PDB file of C-alpha atoms and ligand atoms in Angstrom:
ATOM      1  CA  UNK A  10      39.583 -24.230 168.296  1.00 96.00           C
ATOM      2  CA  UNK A  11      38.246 -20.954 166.443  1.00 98.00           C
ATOM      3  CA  UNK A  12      37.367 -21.657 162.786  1.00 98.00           C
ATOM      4  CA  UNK A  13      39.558 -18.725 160.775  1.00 98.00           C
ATOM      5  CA  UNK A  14      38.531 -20.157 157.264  1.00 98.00           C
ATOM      6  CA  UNK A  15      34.989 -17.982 157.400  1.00 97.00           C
ATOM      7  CA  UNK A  16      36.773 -14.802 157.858  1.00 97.00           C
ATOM      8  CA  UNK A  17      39.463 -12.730 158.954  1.00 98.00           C
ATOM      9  CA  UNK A  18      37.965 -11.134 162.253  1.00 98.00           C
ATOM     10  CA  UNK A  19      40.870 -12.601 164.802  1.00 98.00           C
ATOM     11  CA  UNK A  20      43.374 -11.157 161.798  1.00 98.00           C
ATOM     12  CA  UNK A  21      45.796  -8.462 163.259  1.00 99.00           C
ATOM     13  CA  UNK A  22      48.682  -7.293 161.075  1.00 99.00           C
ATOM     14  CA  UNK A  23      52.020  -6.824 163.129  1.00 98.00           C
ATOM     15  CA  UNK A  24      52.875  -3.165 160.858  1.00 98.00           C
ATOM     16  CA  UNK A  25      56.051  -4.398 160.171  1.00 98.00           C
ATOM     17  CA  UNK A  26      54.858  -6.849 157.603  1.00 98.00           C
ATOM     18  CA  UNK A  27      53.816  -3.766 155.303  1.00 98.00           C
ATOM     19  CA  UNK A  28      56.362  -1.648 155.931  1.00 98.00           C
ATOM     20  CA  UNK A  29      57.713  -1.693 152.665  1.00 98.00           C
ATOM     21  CA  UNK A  30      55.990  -1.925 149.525  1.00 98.00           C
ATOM     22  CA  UNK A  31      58.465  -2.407 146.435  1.00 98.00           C
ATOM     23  CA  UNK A  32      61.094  -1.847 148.687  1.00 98.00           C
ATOM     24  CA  UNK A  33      59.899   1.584 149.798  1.00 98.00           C
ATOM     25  CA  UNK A  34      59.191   2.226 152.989  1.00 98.00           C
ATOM     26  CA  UNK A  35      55.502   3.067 153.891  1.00 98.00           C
ATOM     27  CA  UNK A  36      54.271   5.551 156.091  1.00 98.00           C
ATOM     28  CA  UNK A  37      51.887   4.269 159.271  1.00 98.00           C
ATOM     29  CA  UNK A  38      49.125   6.076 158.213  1.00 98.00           C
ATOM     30  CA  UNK A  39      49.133   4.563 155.029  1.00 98.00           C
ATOM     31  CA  UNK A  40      49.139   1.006 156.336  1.00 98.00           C
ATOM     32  CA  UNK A  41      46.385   1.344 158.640  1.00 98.00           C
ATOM     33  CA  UNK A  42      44.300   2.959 156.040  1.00 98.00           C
ATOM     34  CA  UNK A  43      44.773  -0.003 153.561  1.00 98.00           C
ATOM     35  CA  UNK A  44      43.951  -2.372 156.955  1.00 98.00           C
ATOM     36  CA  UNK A  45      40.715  -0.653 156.984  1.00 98.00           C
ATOM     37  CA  UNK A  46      40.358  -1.295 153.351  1.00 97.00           C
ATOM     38  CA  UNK A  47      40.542  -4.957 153.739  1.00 98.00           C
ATOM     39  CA  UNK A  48      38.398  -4.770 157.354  1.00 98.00           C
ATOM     40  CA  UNK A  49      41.926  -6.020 159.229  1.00 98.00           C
ATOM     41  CA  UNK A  50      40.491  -5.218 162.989  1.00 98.00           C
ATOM     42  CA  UNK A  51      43.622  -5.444 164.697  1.00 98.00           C
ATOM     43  CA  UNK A  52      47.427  -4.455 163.933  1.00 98.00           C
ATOM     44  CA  UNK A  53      50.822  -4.000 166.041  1.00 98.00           C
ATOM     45  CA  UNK A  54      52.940  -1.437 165.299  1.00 98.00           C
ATOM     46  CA  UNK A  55      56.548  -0.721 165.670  1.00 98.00           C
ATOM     47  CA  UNK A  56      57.734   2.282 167.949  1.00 98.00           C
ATOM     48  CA  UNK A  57      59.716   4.160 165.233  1.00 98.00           C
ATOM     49  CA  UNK A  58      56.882   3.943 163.147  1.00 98.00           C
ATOM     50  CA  UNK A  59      54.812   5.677 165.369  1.00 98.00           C
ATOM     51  CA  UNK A  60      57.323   8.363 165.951  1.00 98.00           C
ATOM     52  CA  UNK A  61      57.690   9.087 162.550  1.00 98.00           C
ATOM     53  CA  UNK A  62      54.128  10.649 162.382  1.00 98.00           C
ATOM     54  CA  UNK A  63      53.782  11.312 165.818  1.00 98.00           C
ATOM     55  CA  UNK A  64      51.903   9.707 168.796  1.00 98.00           C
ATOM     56  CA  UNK A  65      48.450  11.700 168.629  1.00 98.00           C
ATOM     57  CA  UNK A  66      48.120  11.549 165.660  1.00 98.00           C
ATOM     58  CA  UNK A  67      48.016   7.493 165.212  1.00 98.00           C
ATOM     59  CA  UNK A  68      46.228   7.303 168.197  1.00 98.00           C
ATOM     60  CA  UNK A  69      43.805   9.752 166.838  1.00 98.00           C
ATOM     61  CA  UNK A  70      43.543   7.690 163.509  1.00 98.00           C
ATOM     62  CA  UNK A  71      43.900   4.043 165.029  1.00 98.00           C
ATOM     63  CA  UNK A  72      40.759   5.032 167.023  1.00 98.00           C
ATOM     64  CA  UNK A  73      38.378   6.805 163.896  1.00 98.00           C
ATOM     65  CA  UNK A  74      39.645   3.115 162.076  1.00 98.00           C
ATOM     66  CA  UNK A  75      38.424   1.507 165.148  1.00 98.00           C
ATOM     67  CA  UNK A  76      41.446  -0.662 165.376  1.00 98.00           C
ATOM     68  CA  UNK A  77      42.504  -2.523 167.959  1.00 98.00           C
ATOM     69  CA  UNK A  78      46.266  -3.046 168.494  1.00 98.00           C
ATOM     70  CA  UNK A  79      47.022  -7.193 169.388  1.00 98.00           C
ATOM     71  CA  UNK A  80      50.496  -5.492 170.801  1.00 98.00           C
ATOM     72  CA  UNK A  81      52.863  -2.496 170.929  1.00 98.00           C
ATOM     73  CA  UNK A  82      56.414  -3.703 169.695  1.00 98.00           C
ATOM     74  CA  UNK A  83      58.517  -3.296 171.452  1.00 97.00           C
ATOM     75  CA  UNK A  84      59.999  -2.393 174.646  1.00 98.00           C
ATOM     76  CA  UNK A  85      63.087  -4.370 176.309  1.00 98.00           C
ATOM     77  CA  UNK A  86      66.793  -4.618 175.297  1.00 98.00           C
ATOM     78  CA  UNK A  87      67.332  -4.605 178.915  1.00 98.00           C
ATOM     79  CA  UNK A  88      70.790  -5.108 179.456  1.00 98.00           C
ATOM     80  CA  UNK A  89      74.103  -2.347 179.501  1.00 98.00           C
ATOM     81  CA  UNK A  90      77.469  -2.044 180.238  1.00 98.00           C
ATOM     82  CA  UNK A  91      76.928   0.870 183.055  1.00 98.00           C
ATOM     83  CA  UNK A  92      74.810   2.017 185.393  1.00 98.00           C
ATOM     84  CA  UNK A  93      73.464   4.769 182.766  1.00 98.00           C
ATOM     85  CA  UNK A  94      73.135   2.655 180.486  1.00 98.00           C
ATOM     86  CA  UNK A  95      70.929   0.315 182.514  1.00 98.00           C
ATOM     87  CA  UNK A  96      68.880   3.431 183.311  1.00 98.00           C
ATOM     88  CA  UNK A  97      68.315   4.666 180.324  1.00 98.00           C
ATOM     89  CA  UNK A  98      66.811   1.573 178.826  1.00 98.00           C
ATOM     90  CA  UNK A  99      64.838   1.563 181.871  1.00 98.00           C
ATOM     91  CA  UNK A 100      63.180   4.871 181.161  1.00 98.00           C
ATOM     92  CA  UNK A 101      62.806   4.309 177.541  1.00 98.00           C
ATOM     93  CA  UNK A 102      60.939   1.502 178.688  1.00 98.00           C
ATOM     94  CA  UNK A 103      58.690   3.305 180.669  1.00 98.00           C
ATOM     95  CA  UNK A 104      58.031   5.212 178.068  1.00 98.00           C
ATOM     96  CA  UNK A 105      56.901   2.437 175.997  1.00 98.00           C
ATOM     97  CA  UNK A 106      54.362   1.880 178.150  1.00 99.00           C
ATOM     98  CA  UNK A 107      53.050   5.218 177.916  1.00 98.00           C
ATOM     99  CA  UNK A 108      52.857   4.946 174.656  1.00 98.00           C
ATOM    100  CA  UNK A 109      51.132   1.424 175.013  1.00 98.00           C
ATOM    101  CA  UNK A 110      48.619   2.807 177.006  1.00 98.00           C
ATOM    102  CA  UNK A 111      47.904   5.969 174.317  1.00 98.00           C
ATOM    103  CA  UNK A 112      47.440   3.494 172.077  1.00 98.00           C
ATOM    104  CA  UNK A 113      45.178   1.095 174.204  1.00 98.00           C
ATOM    105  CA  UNK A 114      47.502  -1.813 173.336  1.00 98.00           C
ATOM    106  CA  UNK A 115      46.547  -5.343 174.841  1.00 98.00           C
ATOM    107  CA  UNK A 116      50.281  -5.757 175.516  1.00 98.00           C
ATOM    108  CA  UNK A 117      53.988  -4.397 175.431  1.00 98.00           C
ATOM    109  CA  UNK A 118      55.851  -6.715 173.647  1.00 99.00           C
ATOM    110  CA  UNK A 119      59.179  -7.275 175.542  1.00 99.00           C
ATOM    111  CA  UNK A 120      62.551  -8.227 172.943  1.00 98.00           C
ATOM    112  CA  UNK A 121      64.810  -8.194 176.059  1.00 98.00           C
ATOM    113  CA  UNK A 122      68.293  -7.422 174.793  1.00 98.00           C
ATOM    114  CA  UNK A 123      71.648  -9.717 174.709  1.00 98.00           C
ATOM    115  CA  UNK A 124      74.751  -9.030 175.186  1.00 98.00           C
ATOM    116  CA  UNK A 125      75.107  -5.554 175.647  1.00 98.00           C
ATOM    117  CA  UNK A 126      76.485  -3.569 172.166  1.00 97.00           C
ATOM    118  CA  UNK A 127      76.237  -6.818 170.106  1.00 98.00           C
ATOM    119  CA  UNK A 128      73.461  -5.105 168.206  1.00 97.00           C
ATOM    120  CA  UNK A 129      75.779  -2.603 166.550  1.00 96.00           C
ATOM    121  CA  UNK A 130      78.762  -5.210 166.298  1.00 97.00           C
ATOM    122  CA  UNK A 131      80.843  -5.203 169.349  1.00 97.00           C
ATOM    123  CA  UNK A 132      79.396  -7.006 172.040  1.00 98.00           C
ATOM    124  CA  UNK A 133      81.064  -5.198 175.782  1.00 98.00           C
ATOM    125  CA  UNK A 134      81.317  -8.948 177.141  1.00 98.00           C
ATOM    126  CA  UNK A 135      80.828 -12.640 176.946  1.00 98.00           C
ATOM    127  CA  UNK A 136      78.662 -12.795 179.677  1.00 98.00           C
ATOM    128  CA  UNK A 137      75.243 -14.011 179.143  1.00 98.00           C
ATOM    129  CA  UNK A 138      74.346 -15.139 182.375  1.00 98.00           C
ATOM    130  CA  UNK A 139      75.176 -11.584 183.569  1.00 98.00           C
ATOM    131  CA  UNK A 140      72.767 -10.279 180.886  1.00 98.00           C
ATOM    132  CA  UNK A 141      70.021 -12.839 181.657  1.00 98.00           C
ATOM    133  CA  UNK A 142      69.852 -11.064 184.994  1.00 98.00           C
ATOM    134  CA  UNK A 143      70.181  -8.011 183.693  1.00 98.00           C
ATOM    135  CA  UNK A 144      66.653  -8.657 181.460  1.00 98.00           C
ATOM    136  CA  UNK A 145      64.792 -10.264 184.783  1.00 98.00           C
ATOM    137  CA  UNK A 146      65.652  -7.402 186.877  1.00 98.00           C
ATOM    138  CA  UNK A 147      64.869  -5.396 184.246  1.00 98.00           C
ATOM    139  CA  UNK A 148      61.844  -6.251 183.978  1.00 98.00           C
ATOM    140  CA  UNK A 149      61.144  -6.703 187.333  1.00 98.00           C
ATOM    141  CA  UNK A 150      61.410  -2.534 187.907  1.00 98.00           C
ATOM    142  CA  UNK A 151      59.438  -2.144 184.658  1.00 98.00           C
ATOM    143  CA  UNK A 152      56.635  -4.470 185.971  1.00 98.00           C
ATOM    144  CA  UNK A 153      56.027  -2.335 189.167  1.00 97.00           C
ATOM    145  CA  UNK A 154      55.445   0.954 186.968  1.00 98.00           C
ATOM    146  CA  UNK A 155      53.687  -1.190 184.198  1.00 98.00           C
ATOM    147  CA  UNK A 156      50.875  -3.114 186.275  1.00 98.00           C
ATOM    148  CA  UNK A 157      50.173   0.834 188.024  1.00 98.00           C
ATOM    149  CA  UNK A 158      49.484   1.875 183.816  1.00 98.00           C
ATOM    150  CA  UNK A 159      47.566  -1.329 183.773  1.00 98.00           C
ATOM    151  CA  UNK A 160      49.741  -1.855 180.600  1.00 98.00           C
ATOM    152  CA  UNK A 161      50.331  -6.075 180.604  1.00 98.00           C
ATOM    153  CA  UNK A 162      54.230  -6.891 179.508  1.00 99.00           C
ATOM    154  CA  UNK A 163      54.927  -9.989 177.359  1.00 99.00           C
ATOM    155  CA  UNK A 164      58.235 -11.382 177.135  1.00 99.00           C
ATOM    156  CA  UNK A 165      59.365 -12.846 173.705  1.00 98.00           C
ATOM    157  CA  UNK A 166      61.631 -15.870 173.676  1.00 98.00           C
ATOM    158  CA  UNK A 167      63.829 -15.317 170.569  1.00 98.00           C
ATOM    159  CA  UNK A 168      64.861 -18.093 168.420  1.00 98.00           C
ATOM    160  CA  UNK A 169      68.776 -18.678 169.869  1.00 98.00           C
ATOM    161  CA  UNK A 170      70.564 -17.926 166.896  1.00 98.00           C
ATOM    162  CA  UNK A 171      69.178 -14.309 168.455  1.00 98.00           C
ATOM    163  CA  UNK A 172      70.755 -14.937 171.916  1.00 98.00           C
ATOM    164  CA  UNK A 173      74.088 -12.600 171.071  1.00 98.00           C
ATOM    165  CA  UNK A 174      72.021  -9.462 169.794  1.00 98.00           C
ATOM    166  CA  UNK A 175      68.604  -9.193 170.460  1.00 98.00           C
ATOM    167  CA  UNK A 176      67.326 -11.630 173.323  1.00 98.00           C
ATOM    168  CA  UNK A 177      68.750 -13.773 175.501  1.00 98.00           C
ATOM    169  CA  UNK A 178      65.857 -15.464 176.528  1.00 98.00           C
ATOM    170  CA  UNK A 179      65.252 -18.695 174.023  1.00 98.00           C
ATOM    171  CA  UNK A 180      62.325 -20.257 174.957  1.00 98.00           C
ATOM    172  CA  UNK A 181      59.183 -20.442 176.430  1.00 98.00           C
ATOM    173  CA  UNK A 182      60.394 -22.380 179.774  1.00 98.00           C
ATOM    174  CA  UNK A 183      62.879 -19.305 179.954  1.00 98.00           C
ATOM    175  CA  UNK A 184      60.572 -16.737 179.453  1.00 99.00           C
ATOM    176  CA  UNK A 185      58.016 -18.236 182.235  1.00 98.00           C
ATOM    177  CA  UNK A 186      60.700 -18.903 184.428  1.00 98.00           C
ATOM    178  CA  UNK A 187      61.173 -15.275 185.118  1.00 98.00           C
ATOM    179  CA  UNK A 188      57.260 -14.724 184.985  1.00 98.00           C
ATOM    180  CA  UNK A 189      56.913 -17.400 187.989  1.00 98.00           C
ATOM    181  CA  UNK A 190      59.570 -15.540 189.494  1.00 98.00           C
ATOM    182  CA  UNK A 191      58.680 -11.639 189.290  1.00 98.00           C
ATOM    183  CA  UNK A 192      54.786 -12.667 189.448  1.00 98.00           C
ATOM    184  CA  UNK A 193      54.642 -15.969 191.112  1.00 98.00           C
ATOM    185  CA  UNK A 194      50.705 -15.097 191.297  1.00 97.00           C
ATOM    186  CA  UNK A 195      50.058 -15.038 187.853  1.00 97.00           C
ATOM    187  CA  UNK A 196      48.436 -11.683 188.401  1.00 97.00           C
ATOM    188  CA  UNK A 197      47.911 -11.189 184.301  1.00 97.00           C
ATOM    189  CA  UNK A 198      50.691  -8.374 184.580  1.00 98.00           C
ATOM    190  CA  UNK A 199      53.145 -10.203 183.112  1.00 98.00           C
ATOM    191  CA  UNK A 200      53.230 -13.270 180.540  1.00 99.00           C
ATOM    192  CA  UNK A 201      54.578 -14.282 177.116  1.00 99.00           C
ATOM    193  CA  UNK A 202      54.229 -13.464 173.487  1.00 99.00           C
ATOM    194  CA  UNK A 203      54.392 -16.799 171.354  1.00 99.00           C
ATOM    195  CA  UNK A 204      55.805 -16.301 168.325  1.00 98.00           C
ATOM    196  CA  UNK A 205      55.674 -19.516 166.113  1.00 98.00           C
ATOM    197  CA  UNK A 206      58.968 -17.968 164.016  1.00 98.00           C
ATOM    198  CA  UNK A 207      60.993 -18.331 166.761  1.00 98.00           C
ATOM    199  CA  UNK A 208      59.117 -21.087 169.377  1.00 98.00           C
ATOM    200  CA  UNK A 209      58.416 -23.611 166.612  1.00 98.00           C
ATOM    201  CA  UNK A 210      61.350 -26.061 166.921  1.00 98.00           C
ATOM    202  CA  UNK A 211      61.044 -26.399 170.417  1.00 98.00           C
ATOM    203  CA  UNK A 212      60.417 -30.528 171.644  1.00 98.00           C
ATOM    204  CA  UNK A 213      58.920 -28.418 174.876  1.00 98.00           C
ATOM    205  CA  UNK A 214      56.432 -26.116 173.128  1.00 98.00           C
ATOM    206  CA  UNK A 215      53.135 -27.630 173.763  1.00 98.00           C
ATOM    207  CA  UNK A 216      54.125 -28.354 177.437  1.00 98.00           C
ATOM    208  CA  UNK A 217      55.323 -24.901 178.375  1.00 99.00           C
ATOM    209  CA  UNK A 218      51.951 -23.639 176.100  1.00 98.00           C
ATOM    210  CA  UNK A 219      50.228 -25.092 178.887  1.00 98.00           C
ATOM    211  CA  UNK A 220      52.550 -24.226 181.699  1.00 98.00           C
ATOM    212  CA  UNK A 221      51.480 -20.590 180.401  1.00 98.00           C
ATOM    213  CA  UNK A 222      48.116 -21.284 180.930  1.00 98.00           C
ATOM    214  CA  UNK A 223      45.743 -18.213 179.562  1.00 97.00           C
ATOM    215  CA  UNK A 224      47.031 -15.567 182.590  1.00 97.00           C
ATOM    216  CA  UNK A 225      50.177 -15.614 180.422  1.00 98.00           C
ATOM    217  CA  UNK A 226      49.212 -16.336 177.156  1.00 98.00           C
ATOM    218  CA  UNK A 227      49.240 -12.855 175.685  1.00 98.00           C
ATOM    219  CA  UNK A 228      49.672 -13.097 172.551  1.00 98.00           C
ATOM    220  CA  UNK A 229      50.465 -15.319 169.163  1.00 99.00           C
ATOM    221  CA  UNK A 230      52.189 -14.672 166.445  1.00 98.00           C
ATOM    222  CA  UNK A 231      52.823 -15.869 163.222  1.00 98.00           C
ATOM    223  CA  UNK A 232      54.626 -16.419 159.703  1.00 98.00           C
ATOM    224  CA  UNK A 233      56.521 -19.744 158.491  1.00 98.00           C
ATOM    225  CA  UNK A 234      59.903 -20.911 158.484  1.00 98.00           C
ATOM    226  CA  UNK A 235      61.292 -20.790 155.282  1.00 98.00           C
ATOM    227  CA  UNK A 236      64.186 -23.689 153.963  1.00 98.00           C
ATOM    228  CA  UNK A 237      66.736 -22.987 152.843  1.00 97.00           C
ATOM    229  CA  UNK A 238      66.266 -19.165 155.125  1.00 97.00           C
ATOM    230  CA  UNK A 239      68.499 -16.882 153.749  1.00 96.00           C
ATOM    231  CA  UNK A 240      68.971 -13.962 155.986  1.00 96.00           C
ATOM    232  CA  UNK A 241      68.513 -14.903 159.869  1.00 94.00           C
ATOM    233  CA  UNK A 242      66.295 -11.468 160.422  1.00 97.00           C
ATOM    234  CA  UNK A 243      64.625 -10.562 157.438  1.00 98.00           C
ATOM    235  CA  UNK A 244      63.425 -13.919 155.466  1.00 98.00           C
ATOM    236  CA  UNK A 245      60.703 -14.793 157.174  1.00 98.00           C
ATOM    237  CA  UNK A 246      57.688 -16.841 154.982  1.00 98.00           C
ATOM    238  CA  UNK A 247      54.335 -16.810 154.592  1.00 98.00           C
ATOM    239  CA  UNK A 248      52.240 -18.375 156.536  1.00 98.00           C
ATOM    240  CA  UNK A 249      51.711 -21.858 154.422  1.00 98.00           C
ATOM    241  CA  UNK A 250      54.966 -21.525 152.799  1.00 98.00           C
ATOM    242  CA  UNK A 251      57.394 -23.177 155.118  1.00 98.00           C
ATOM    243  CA  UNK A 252      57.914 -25.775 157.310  1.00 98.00           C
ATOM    244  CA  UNK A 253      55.757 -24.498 160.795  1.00 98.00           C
ATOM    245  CA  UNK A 254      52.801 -26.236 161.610  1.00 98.00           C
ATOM    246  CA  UNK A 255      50.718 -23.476 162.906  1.00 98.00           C
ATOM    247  CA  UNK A 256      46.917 -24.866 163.283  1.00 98.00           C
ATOM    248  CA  UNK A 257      48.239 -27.310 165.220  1.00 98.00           C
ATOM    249  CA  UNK A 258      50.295 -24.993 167.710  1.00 98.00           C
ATOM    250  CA  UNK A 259      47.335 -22.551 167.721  1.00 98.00           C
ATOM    251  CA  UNK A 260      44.934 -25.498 168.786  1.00 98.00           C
ATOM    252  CA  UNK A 261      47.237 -25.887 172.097  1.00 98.00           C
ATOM    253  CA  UNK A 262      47.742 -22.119 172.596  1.00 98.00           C
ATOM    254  CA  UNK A 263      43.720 -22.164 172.316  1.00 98.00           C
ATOM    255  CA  UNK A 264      43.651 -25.200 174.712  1.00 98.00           C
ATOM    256  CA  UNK A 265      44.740 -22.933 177.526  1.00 98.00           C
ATOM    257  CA  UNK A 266      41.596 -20.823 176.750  1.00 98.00           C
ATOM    258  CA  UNK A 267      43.730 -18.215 174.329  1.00 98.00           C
ATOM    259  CA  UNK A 268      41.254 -15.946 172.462  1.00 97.00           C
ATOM    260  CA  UNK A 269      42.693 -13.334 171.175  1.00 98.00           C
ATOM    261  CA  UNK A 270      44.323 -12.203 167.585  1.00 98.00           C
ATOM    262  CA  UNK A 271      46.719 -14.244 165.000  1.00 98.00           C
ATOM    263  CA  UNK A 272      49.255 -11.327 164.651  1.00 99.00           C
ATOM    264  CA  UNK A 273      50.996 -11.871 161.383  1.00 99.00           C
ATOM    265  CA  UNK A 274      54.413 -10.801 161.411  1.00 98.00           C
ATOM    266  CA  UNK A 275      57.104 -10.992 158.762  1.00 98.00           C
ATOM    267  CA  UNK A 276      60.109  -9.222 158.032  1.00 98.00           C
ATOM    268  CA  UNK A 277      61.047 -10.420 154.458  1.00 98.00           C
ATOM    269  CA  UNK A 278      63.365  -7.784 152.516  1.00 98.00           C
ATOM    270  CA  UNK A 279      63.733  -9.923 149.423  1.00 97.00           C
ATOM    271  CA  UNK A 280      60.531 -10.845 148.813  1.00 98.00           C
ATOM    272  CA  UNK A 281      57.095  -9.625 150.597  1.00 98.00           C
ATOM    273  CA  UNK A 282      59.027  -5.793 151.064  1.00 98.00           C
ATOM    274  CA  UNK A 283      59.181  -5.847 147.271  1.00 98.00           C
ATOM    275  CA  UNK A 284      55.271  -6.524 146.515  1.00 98.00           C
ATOM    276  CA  UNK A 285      52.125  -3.873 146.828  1.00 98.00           C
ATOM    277  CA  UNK A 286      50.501  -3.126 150.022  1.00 98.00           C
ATOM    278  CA  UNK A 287      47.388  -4.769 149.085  1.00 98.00           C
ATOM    279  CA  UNK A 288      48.826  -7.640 147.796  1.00 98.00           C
ATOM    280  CA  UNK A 289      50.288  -8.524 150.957  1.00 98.00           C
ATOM    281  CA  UNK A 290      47.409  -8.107 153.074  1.00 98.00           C
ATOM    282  CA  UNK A 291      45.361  -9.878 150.527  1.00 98.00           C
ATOM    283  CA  UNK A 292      47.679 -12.631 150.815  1.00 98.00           C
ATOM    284  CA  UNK A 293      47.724 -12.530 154.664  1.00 99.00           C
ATOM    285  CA  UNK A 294      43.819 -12.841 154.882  1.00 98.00           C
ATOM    286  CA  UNK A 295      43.849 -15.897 152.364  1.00 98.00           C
ATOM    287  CA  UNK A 296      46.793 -17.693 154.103  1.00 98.00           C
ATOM    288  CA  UNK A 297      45.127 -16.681 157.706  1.00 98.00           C
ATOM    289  CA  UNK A 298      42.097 -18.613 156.531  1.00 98.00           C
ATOM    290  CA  UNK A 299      43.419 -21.429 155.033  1.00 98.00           C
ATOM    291  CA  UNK A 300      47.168 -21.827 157.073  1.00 98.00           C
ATOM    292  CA  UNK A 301      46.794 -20.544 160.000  1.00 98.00           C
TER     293      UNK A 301
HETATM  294 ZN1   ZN B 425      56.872 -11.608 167.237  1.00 62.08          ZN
END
């Protein structure tokens, strides 16, 4: 297992974990000059981010930063009511990739839908087996134009208490099962994102860790589980704060032969959204050396 307590050099910062500083939202540019600041090598940012300055130029800056990006978030949310519906996710999909690839991205970061229009309150149906095949033959299309970009897709299992909204696939066994199934030859095309926020409770982790094996081990991320949590999207912890036990899940995620970066991601309105921009970065380096 990698020592992190020398440095910070496998540190990426998931953009969303700045995006606010006391409560104000922050422009991308701004974050990745304050990751150069604090030599952060690596971040992940968020779509809309990016399209609020504009694709160019962020590639244009991630590149004179020389940063790499640990992950694009996000494509997915998959599933519709229609046949347009089902389309148009397809081809906003495909345009995450694009965008991926502008941006050199080791992976698209899949959050594959639920149930479809539970996000804005009013889910069309009960049906989540119906959406659960909606999401693998999802991606299943998106794979075909994705492996021709070259642009590897990782699926994210969602802790349930996500399963209505934003992802109906759960767990890691999930998530692989439709890898074994759209790329039974574990071509490197397609594969998981293990985030500890939402993976950590799991009695099956470190076995489907090394089900994954590193073809599908694409990337890790991580923050802690707070208790009590108050908000079920945007109270996630420091790393070293709650209850996860990270080095030990990163030692079987390195096991498989997992090298890449710790992407730290938390969405925390009440409490890391209110600090400075430095302070939480400072505060991810120390915590990535010393909890992570
Ligand atoms: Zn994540």
């Amino acid at each position: 297992m990698r020592d992190f307590s020398q440095d910070h050099r496998w540190l990426s910062i998931n953009t969303a974990t700045v995006r606010k500083s006391r409560g104000q939202e922050v422009p991308l540019p701004d974050i990745l000059d304050a990751c150069a600041r604090h030599g952060i090598g690596a971040i992940s940012p968020w779509r809309d981010q990016v399209a609020a300055t504009g694709l160019k130029t962020i590639s244009a800056q991630v590149k004179s930063h020389g940063l790499k990006l640990s992950g694009y978030c996000r494509g997915g949310m998959f599933p519709a009511s229609d046949a347009a519906g089902l389309k148009a996710a397809l081809d906003d999909n495909r345009r995450a990739v694009d965008e991926a690839c502008e941006l050199n991205a080791a992976c698209l970061v899949l959050v594959v839908g639920g149930l479809p229009g539970a996000l804005a309150g009013k889910a069309a149906h009960k049906d989540i087996a119906l959406a659960r095949q909606q999401v693998s033959d999802g991606i299943g299309e998106l794979l075909e134009f994705a492996r021709n970009s070259g642009m590897p897709l990782a699926i994210e299992p969602l802790h349930p208490m996500y399963a209505a909204d934003r992802a109906c696939i759960n767990t890691l066994e999930q998530a692989l099962d439709v890898c074994d199934a759209l790329d039974p030859g574990q071509s490197g095309a397609l594969g998981v994102a293990v985030d500890m926020y939402h993976v950590w409770w799991d009695p099956k982790l470190q076995a489907q860790i090394e089900r994954a094996g590193r073809n599908r081990l694409l990337a890790f991320h991580v923050c802690d589980w707070l208790t009590p949590t108050t908000d079920l999207l945007n109270d996630r912890g420091m790393m070293g704060d709650g209850v996860i036990d990270i080095p030990r899940a990163r030692a079987w995620v390195e096991a498989q032969g997992f090298a890449g970066f710790s992407e730290v991601e938390i969405f925390s309105t009440g409490h890391w959204w209110q600090r400075e921009t430095d302070e939480i970065l400072k505060t991810c380096i120390e915590r990535h050396r010393s909890a992570v």
